Short mmCIF file of N, CA, C and O in Angstrom, two decimals:
data_model
loop_
_atom_site.label_atom_id
_atom_site.label_comp_id
_atom_site.label_asym_id
_atom_site.label_seq_id
_atom_site.Cartn_x
_atom_site.Cartn_y
_atom_site.Cartn_z
N UNK A 20 1.03 -1.05 0.06
CA UNK A 20 -0.41 -0.01 0.04
C UNK A 20 0.78 1.35 -0.22
O UNK A 20 2.05 1.62 1.09
N UNK A 21 0.19 1.99 -0.88
CA UNK A 21 1.38 3.21 -0.62
C UNK A 21 0.57 4.43 -0.18
O UNK A 21 -0.70 4.45 -0.25
N UNK A 22 1.40 5.29 0.76
CA UNK A 22 0.40 6.06 1.70
C UNK A 22 1.01 7.26 1.62
O UNK A 22 2.20 7.87 1.36
N UNK A 23 0.19 8.66 1.20
CA UNK A 23 0.46 9.98 1.33
C UNK A 23 -0.19 10.86 2.41
O UNK A 23 -1.46 10.78 2.03
N UNK A 24 0.65 11.50 3.42
CA UNK A 24 -0.26 12.39 4.61
C UNK A 24 -0.10 13.77 4.07
O UNK A 24 0.77 13.89 3.55
N UNK A 25 -1.15 13.94 4.67
CA UNK A 25 -1.38 15.80 4.29
C UNK A 25 -2.11 16.27 5.66
O UNK A 25 -2.38 15.77 6.32
N UNK A 26 -2.23 17.86 5.53
CA UNK A 26 -2.82 18.07 6.69
C UNK A 26 -1.61 18.83 7.90
O UNK A 26 -2.66 19.72 8.73
N UNK A 27 -0.68 18.71 7.81
CA UNK A 27 0.20 19.15 8.69
C UNK A 27 0.36 20.73 8.83
O UNK A 27 -0.03 21.31 7.78
N UNK A 28 1.06 21.14 9.72
CA UNK A 28 1.10 22.54 9.83
C UNK A 28 1.85 23.25 10.92
O UNK A 28 1.74 22.33 12.16
N UNK A 29 1.48 24.81 11.03
CA UNK A 29 2.05 25.17 12.13
C UNK A 29 0.77 26.07 13.02
O UNK A 29 0.09 26.78 12.44
N UNK A 30 0.41 25.30 14.46
CA UNK A 30 -0.48 26.23 14.82
C UNK A 30 -0.38 26.60 16.56
O UNK A 30 0.95 26.21 16.85
N UNK A 31 -1.23 27.05 17.03
CA UNK A 31 -0.64 27.66 18.39
C UNK A 31 -1.67 26.43 19.34
O UNK A 31 -2.76 25.58 19.06
N UNK A 32 -1.38 26.53 20.50
CA UNK A 32 -1.59 25.46 21.77
C UNK A 32 -2.81 25.60 21.60
O UNK A 32 -3.47 26.76 21.62
N UNK A 33 -3.50 24.46 21.55
CA UNK A 33 -5.36 24.67 21.98
C UNK A 33 -6.01 24.83 20.50
O UNK A 33 -7.38 24.45 20.76
N UNK A 34 -5.35 24.75 19.68
CA UNK A 34 -6.05 24.61 17.94
C UNK A 34 -5.80 23.23 17.84
O UNK A 34 -5.45 22.24 18.80
N UNK A 35 -6.81 22.98 16.36
CA UNK A 35 -6.94 21.89 16.07
C UNK A 35 -6.33 21.81 14.51
O UNK A 35 -6.05 22.59 13.89
N UNK A 36 -6.26 20.55 14.28
CA UNK A 36 -5.68 19.78 13.02
C UNK A 36 -6.10 18.75 12.52
O UNK A 36 -6.45 17.57 13.27
N UNK A 37 -6.37 18.41 11.48
CA UNK A 37 -6.54 17.02 11.02
C UNK A 37 -6.09 16.57 9.51
O UNK A 37 -5.79 17.13 8.54
N UNK A 38 -5.39 15.28 10.13
CA UNK A 38 -4.21 14.77 9.14
C UNK A 38 -5.21 13.59 8.14
O UNK A 38 -6.07 13.16 8.81
N UNK A 39 -4.43 14.07 6.99
CA UNK A 39 -5.42 13.06 6.10
C UNK A 39 -4.22 12.10 5.43
O UNK A 39 -2.91 12.55 5.53
N UNK A 40 -4.88 10.58 5.08
CA UNK A 40 -3.92 9.72 4.76
C UNK A 40 -4.57 9.15 3.72
O UNK A 40 -5.62 8.49 3.72
N UNK A 41 -3.87 9.31 2.04
CA UNK A 41 -4.47 8.71 1.26
C UNK A 41 -3.61 7.53 0.88
O UNK A 41 -2.26 7.63 0.72
N UNK A 42 -4.67 6.65 0.51
CA UNK A 42 -3.65 5.02 0.19
C UNK A 42 -4.18 4.75 -1.25
O UNK A 42 -5.33 5.03 -1.53
N UNK A 43 -2.97 3.84 -1.70
CA UNK A 43 -3.31 3.38 -3.08
C UNK A 43 -2.55 2.04 -3.09
O UNK A 43 -1.85 1.81 -2.65
N UNK A 44 -3.00 1.25 -4.19
CA UNK A 44 -2.21 0.10 -4.40
C UNK A 44 -3.01 -0.96 -4.19
O UNK A 44 -4.28 -1.13 -4.65
N UNK A 45 -2.74 -1.89 -3.02
CA UNK A 45 -3.47 -3.03 -2.65
C UNK A 45 -4.66 -2.26 -1.57
O UNK A 45 -4.75 -0.96 -1.45
N UNK A 46 -5.84 -3.42 -1.63
CA UNK A 46 -7.01 -2.82 -1.13
C UNK A 46 -6.73 -2.29 0.41
O UNK A 46 -6.53 -3.16 1.29
N UNK A 47 -7.11 -1.15 0.68
CA UNK A 47 -7.06 -0.56 1.94
C UNK A 47 -7.59 -1.01 2.98
O UNK A 47 -7.46 -1.25 3.87
N UNK A 48 -9.07 -1.23 2.39
CA UNK A 48 -9.99 -2.09 3.49
C UNK A 48 -9.56 -3.63 3.91
O UNK A 48 -9.81 -4.24 4.97
N UNK A 49 -8.24 -3.93 3.50
CA UNK A 49 -7.92 -5.14 3.85
C UNK A 49 -6.74 -4.85 4.97
O UNK A 49 -6.15 -5.93 5.46
N UNK A 50 -6.52 -3.60 5.66
CA UNK A 50 -5.78 -3.31 6.62
C UNK A 50 -6.02 -2.73 7.83
O UNK A 50 -6.72 -1.92 7.38
N UNK A 51 -5.60 -2.90 8.63
CA UNK A 51 -5.50 -1.85 10.14
C UNK A 51 -4.64 -0.73 9.67
O UNK A 51 -3.99 -0.78 8.87
N UNK A 52 -5.13 0.40 10.52
CA UNK A 52 -4.39 1.61 10.20
C UNK A 52 -3.94 2.35 11.25
O UNK A 52 -4.75 2.27 12.27
N UNK A 53 -2.60 2.79 10.91
CA UNK A 53 -2.11 3.37 12.39
C UNK A 53 -1.57 4.86 11.77
O UNK A 53 -1.09 5.02 11.08
N UNK A 54 -1.57 5.60 12.99
CA UNK A 54 -0.64 6.73 13.20
C UNK A 54 0.06 6.98 14.18
O UNK A 54 0.14 6.44 15.30
N UNK A 55 1.76 7.10 13.98
CA UNK A 55 2.85 7.22 14.51
C UNK A 55 3.28 8.63 14.45
O UNK A 55 3.14 9.40 13.74
N UNK A 56 3.72 8.98 15.47
CA UNK A 56 4.77 10.34 15.38
C UNK A 56 6.20 10.30 15.63
O UNK A 56 6.56 9.32 16.74
N UNK A 57 7.12 11.18 15.27
CA UNK A 57 8.52 11.06 15.69
C UNK A 57 8.80 12.60 15.93
O UNK A 57 8.68 13.36 15.11
N UNK A 58 9.65 12.78 17.32
CA UNK A 58 10.15 14.11 17.25
C UNK A 58 11.90 13.87 17.32
O UNK A 58 12.15 12.91 17.22
N UNK A 59 12.47 14.84 17.00
CA UNK A 59 13.68 15.03 16.98
C UNK A 59 14.68 14.49 18.27
O UNK A 59 14.16 14.52 19.57
N UNK A 60 15.03 13.38 17.95
CA UNK A 60 16.25 12.89 19.12
C UNK A 60 15.58 11.66 19.98
O UNK A 60 15.85 11.14 20.56
N UNK A 61 14.27 11.39 19.30
CA UNK A 61 13.31 10.32 20.04
C UNK A 61 12.61 9.36 18.84
O UNK A 61 13.11 9.34 17.90
N UNK A 62 12.36 8.15 19.49
CA UNK A 62 11.96 7.13 18.54
C UNK A 62 10.69 7.56 18.23
O UNK A 62 9.63 7.81 18.86
N UNK A 63 10.36 6.85 17.01
CA UNK A 63 8.95 6.76 16.53
C UNK A 63 7.91 6.09 17.85
O UNK A 63 7.98 5.05 17.89
N UNK A 64 6.93 6.96 18.02
CA UNK A 64 5.72 6.23 18.71
C UNK A 64 4.55 6.13 18.60
O UNK A 64 4.16 7.01 17.22
N UNK A 65 3.55 5.32 18.90
CA UNK A 65 2.20 4.94 18.62
C UNK A 65 1.70 6.24 18.84
O UNK A 65 1.95 6.45 20.34
N UNK A 66 0.34 6.76 18.23
CA UNK A 66 -0.42 7.48 18.45
C UNK A 66 -1.75 6.75 18.38
O UNK A 66 -2.58 7.09 19.66
N UNK A 67 -2.30 6.22 17.70
CA UNK A 67 -3.58 5.78 17.36
C UNK A 67 -3.59 4.85 16.42
O UNK A 67 -2.83 4.73 15.46
N UNK A 68 -4.66 3.90 16.21
CA UNK A 68 -4.99 2.85 15.14
C UNK A 68 -6.40 2.26 15.36
O UNK A 68 -7.20 2.54 16.21
N UNK A 69 -6.55 1.73 14.18
CA UNK A 69 -7.92 1.65 13.67
C UNK A 69 -7.99 0.09 12.94
O UNK A 69 -7.15 0.24 12.18
N UNK A 70 -8.90 -0.52 13.47
CA UNK A 70 -9.13 -2.00 12.86
C UNK A 70 -9.82 -1.89 11.40
O UNK A 70 -9.96 -0.58 10.91
N UNK A 71 -9.57 -3.05 10.49
CA UNK A 71 -10.04 -2.85 9.01
C UNK A 71 -11.23 -2.23 8.90
O UNK A 71 -11.60 -1.33 7.87
N UNK A 72 -12.54 -2.44 9.94
CA UNK A 72 -13.57 -1.91 9.34
C UNK A 72 -14.43 -0.95 10.40
O UNK A 72 -15.43 -0.59 10.47
N UNK A 73 -13.60 -0.33 11.09
CA UNK A 73 -13.35 0.81 11.98
C UNK A 73 -13.97 0.35 13.55
O UNK A 73 -14.50 1.44 14.42
N UNK A 74 -13.97 -0.75 13.71
CA UNK A 74 -14.59 -1.28 14.86
C UNK A 74 -14.20 -1.34 15.83
O UNK A 74 -14.58 -1.49 16.92
N UNK A 75 -12.68 -1.37 16.05
CA UNK A 75 -11.79 -1.20 17.17
C UNK A 75 -10.83 -0.03 16.91
O UNK A 75 -10.32 -0.08 15.87
N UNK A 76 -10.66 0.71 17.75
CA UNK A 76 -9.33 2.10 17.82
C UNK A 76 -9.09 1.76 19.28
O UNK A 76 -9.74 1.35 20.19
N UNK A 77 -7.52 2.46 18.95
CA UNK A 77 -6.65 2.20 20.19
C UNK A 77 -5.96 3.73 20.32
O UNK A 77 -5.54 3.99 19.14
N UNK A 78 -5.70 4.27 21.57
CA UNK A 78 -4.70 5.34 21.51
C UNK A 78 -3.83 5.37 22.63
O UNK A 78 -4.12 4.54 23.53
N UNK A 79 -2.79 6.27 22.23
CA UNK A 79 -1.98 6.41 23.27
C UNK A 79 -2.34 6.92 24.52
O UNK A 79 -3.35 8.00 24.23
N UNK A 80 -2.04 6.92 25.45
CA UNK A 80 -2.47 7.59 26.72
C UNK A 80 -2.62 9.08 26.63
O UNK A 80 -3.56 9.67 27.11
N UNK A 81 -1.41 9.85 26.34
CA UNK A 81 -1.27 11.26 26.27
C UNK A 81 -2.23 11.69 24.89
O UNK A 81 -2.17 13.12 25.03
N UNK A 82 -2.94 11.09 23.95
CA UNK A 82 -3.77 11.35 23.05
C UNK A 82 -5.11 11.31 23.26
O UNK A 82 -6.16 12.20 22.64
N UNK A 83 -5.49 10.33 24.24
CA UNK A 83 -6.85 10.17 24.49
C UNK A 83 -7.91 11.05 24.66
O UNK A 83 -7.34 11.96 25.65
N UNK A 84 -8.90 11.19 24.28
CA UNK A 84 -9.65 12.14 24.53
C UNK A 84 -9.67 13.76 23.72
O UNK A 84 -10.43 14.36 23.50
N UNK A 85 -8.46 13.55 23.14
CA UNK A 85 -7.98 14.82 22.22
C UNK A 85 -7.88 14.56 20.63
O UNK A 85 -8.26 15.09 20.02
N UNK A 86 -7.72 13.20 20.34
CA UNK A 86 -7.38 13.02 19.24
C UNK A 86 -8.32 11.92 18.92
O UNK A 86 -8.53 10.97 19.79
N UNK A 87 -9.03 11.59 17.24
CA UNK A 87 -9.91 10.77 17.25
C UNK A 87 -9.33 10.13 15.88
O UNK A 87 -9.09 11.22 14.63
N UNK A 88 -9.18 8.74 15.40
CA UNK A 88 -9.02 8.18 14.38
C UNK A 88 -10.16 7.72 13.73
O UNK A 88 -10.72 7.37 14.21
N UNK A 89 -10.10 7.75 12.29
CA UNK A 89 -11.09 7.51 11.80
C UNK A 89 -10.53 7.10 10.40
O UNK A 89 -9.45 7.25 9.65
N UNK A 90 -11.26 6.46 9.37
CA UNK A 90 -10.81 5.92 7.97
C UNK A 90 -12.37 5.89 7.25
O UNK A 90 -12.99 5.75 7.74
N UNK A 91 -12.08 5.95 5.67
CA UNK A 91 -13.16 5.85 4.84
C UNK A 91 -12.73 5.00 3.81
O UNK A 91 -11.96 5.25 2.99
N UNK A 92 -13.18 3.92 4.07
CA UNK A 92 -12.72 2.64 2.79
C UNK A 92 -13.11 3.00 1.49
O UNK A 92 -12.24 2.46 0.78
N UNK A 93 -14.39 3.25 1.52
CA UNK A 93 -15.03 3.68 -0.05
C UNK A 93 -13.88 4.76 -0.60
O UNK A 93 -13.68 4.97 -1.85
N UNK A 94 -13.23 5.57 0.37
CA UNK A 94 -12.68 6.75 -0.65
C UNK A 94 -10.87 6.24 -0.35
O UNK A 94 -9.92 7.06 -0.69
N UNK A 95 -10.65 5.15 0.45
CA UNK A 95 -9.18 4.86 0.24
C UNK A 95 -8.52 6.10 1.30
O UNK A 95 -7.46 6.01 1.03
N UNK A 96 -9.06 6.59 2.39
CA UNK A 96 -8.45 7.52 3.20
C UNK A 96 -8.70 7.01 4.81
O UNK A 96 -9.66 6.32 5.25
N UNK A 97 -7.47 7.96 5.57
CA UNK A 97 -7.56 7.58 6.78
C UNK A 97 -7.52 8.96 7.33
O UNK A 97 -6.72 10.26 6.70
N UNK A 98 -7.66 9.06 8.33
CA UNK A 98 -7.54 10.61 9.43
C UNK A 98 -7.29 10.56 10.57
O UNK A 98 -7.46 9.66 11.34
N UNK A 99 -6.74 11.65 11.24
CA UNK A 99 -6.27 11.54 12.23
C UNK A 99 -6.91 13.11 12.92
O UNK A 99 -6.23 14.47 12.59
N UNK A 100 -7.79 13.37 13.70
CA UNK A 100 -8.42 14.98 14.02
C UNK A 100 -7.92 14.86 15.37
O UNK A 100 -7.95 14.36 16.62
N UNK A 101 -7.16 16.01 15.61
CA UNK A 101 -6.02 16.42 16.81
C UNK A 101 -6.54 17.50 17.02
O UNK A 101 -6.72 18.61 16.44
N UNK A 102 -7.53 17.59 18.35
CA UNK A 102 -8.24 18.76 18.85
C UNK A 102 -7.25 19.24 20.25
O UNK A 102 -6.34 18.17 20.84
N UNK A 103 -7.07 20.21 20.92
CA UNK A 103 -6.51 20.65 21.99
C UNK A 103 -5.19 20.27 21.99
O UNK A 103 -4.39 19.86 23.00
N UNK A 104 -4.67 20.91 20.72
CA UNK A 104 -3.05 20.47 20.50
C UNK A 104 -2.03 21.22 21.50
O UNK A 104 -2.02 22.19 21.88
N UNK A 105 -1.03 20.51 22.05
CA UNK A 105 0.07 21.02 22.90
C UNK A 105 1.10 21.16 22.32
O UNK A 105 1.24 20.20 20.96
N UNK A 106 2.24 21.60 23.02
CA UNK A 106 3.53 21.97 22.17
C UNK A 106 4.35 20.79 21.85
O UNK A 106 4.99 20.47 21.29
N UNK A 107 3.96 19.86 23.30
CA UNK A 107 4.39 18.39 22.95
C UNK A 107 3.85 17.41 22.20
O UNK A 107 4.40 16.47 21.73
N UNK A 108 2.87 17.90 21.24
CA UNK A 108 2.63 16.94 20.21
C UNK A 108 3.20 17.33 18.96
O UNK A 108 3.31 16.77 17.76
N UNK A 109 4.39 18.61 19.04
CA UNK A 109 5.13 18.36 17.64
C UNK A 109 5.91 17.60 17.15
O UNK A 109 6.63 16.84 18.30
N UNK A 110 5.77 16.95 16.30
CA UNK A 110 6.46 15.74 15.55
C UNK A 110 6.28 16.09 14.12
O UNK A 110 5.22 16.48 13.63
N UNK A 111 6.62 14.68 13.53
CA UNK A 111 6.63 14.18 12.19
C UNK A 111 5.36 13.09 12.13
O UNK A 111 5.72 12.42 13.12
N UNK A 112 4.39 13.42 11.84
CA UNK A 112 3.24 12.44 11.89
C UNK A 112 3.13 11.46 10.76
O UNK A 112 3.23 12.09 9.62
N UNK A 113 3.23 10.46 11.06
CA UNK A 113 3.10 9.10 9.88
C UNK A 113 2.04 8.40 9.89
O UNK A 113 1.43 7.89 11.21
N UNK A 114 1.61 7.95 8.97
CA UNK A 114 0.36 6.65 8.84
C UNK A 114 1.15 5.48 8.43
O UNK A 114 2.20 5.64 7.35
N UNK A 115 0.57 4.42 8.77
CA UNK A 115 1.01 3.07 8.51
C UNK A 115 -0.37 2.13 8.35
O UNK A 115 -1.54 2.52 8.72
N UNK A 116 0.37 1.04 7.61
CA UNK A 116 -0.93 -0.14 7.69
C UNK A 116 -0.24 -1.29 8.17
O UNK A 116 0.68 -1.43 7.59
N UNK A 117 -1.03 -2.18 8.57
CA UNK A 117 -0.99 -3.35 9.17
C UNK A 117 -1.54 -4.37 8.23
O UNK A 117 -2.87 -4.32 8.46
N UNK A 118 -0.95 -5.49 8.03
CA UNK A 118 -2.05 -6.77 7.47
C UNK A 118 -2.69 -7.58 8.56
O UNK A 118 -2.86 -8.65 8.34
N UNK A 119 -3.37 -6.97 9.15
CA UNK A 119 -4.39 -7.46 10.38
C UNK A 119 -5.72 -6.98 10.43
O UNK A 119 -5.64 -6.08 10.33
N UNK A 120 -6.61 -7.75 11.02
CA UNK A 120 -7.87 -7.12 11.45
C UNK A 120 -7.80 -6.11 12.28
O UNK A 120 -8.41 -5.33 12.22
N UNK A 121 -7.38 -6.58 13.29
CA UNK A 121 -7.63 -5.61 14.60
C UNK A 121 -6.68 -4.25 14.39
O UNK A 121 -6.20 -3.70 13.51
N UNK A 122 -6.63 -3.64 16.07
CA UNK A 122 -6.06 -2.35 15.58
C UNK A 122 -4.51 -2.31 16.52
O UNK A 122 -4.63 -2.05 17.65
N UNK A 123 -3.36 -2.67 15.84
CA UNK A 123 -2.10 -2.98 16.72
C UNK A 123 -1.61 -1.73 17.10
O UNK A 123 -1.31 -0.44 16.56
N UNK A 124 -1.08 -1.60 18.47
CA UNK A 124 -0.10 -0.53 18.77
C UNK A 124 1.16 -0.97 18.64
O UNK A 124 1.81 -0.06 18.70
N UNK A 125 1.64 -2.19 18.40
CA UNK A 125 3.28 -2.27 18.45
C UNK A 125 3.51 -2.10 16.91
O UNK A 125 3.00 -2.41 15.73
N UNK A 126 4.70 -1.22 16.82
CA UNK A 126 5.11 -0.57 15.36
C UNK A 126 5.48 -1.58 14.78
O UNK A 126 5.64 -1.84 13.28
N UNK A 127 5.95 -2.74 15.07
CA UNK A 127 6.62 -3.98 14.17
C UNK A 127 5.21 -4.48 13.55
O UNK A 127 5.84 -5.25 12.52
N UNK A 128 4.23 -4.58 13.67
CA UNK A 128 2.93 -5.09 13.08
C UNK A 128 2.86 -4.36 11.71
O UNK A 128 2.24 -4.78 10.73
N UNK A 129 3.20 -3.21 11.52
CA UNK A 129 3.15 -2.16 10.36
C UNK A 129 4.35 -2.23 9.55
O UNK A 129 5.25 -2.31 9.55
N UNK A 130 3.69 -2.35 8.00
CA UNK A 130 4.74 -2.84 7.35
C UNK A 130 5.12 -1.68 5.87
O UNK A 130 5.88 -1.87 5.39
N UNK A 131 3.78 -0.89 5.76
CA UNK A 131 3.99 0.15 5.04
C UNK A 131 4.08 1.25 5.51
O UNK A 131 2.71 1.74 6.42
N UNK A 132 4.30 2.49 5.23
CA UNK A 132 4.81 3.60 5.60
C UNK A 132 4.28 4.93 4.72
O UNK A 132 5.01 4.74 3.78
N UNK A 133 3.63 6.38 5.43
CA UNK A 133 3.74 7.12 4.79
C UNK A 133 5.15 7.95 4.73
O UNK A 133 6.08 7.68 5.52
N UNK A 134 5.43 9.22 4.45
CA UNK A 134 6.61 9.58 4.07
C UNK A 134 6.60 10.80 5.47
O UNK A 134 7.71 11.49 5.79
N UNK A 135 5.65 11.33 5.86
CA UNK A 135 5.34 11.94 7.43
C UNK A 135 4.85 13.45 6.80
O UNK A 135 4.89 13.95 5.60
N UNK A 136 3.96 13.90 7.76
CA UNK A 136 3.51 15.23 7.71
C UNK A 136 4.20 15.98 8.86
O UNK A 136 3.98 15.63 10.29
N UNK A 137 4.56 17.37 8.99
CA UNK A 137 5.14 17.97 10.03
C UNK A 137 4.20 18.64 11.14
O UNK A 137 3.37 19.47 10.09
N UNK A 138 3.99 18.57 11.81
CA UNK A 138 2.98 19.25 12.97
C UNK A 138 3.85 19.82 14.10
O UNK A 138 4.41 19.44 14.58
N UNK A 139 3.42 21.19 14.01
CA UNK A 139 4.26 22.05 15.00
C UNK A 139 3.19 23.26 15.95
O UNK A 139 2.55 23.43 15.11
N UNK A 140 3.30 22.70 16.93
CA UNK A 140 2.64 23.41 17.76
C UNK A 140 3.22 24.40 18.88
O UNK A 140 4.27 23.82 19.76
N UNK A 141 2.95 25.83 18.34
CA UNK A 141 3.83 26.60 19.26
C UNK A 141 3.16 27.15 20.57
O UNK A 141 1.47 26.79 20.59
N UNK A 142 3.75 27.56 21.74
CA UNK A 142 3.04 27.63 23.14
C UNK A 142 1.96 29.09 23.03
O UNK A 142 2.06 29.57 21.91
#
């Protein structure tokens, strides 16, 4: 699956952003999807995941209640709605797919990745 993220940008603390992930190639609906992020000097970390049919979602503790992951299989699109953004959310955000039904939190389950989109949150 080829993945292209968009929607990143520079915002102020408390603002919202919606990231999009456009999928092409193999059937997007056959894969679980996740969002990860990476800050300079840090390892890539799990943010959110959604199962093939959107029945299951998982979130990292520090984004629960602020971020919402969703997908539209008919459009081959995935989304990450980010509200109440904080400076510590600043990172490059990546979408990825995993050839499983559920919504895995483990990065090793994901085998296709986008190029990333930068999100910067100023204080």
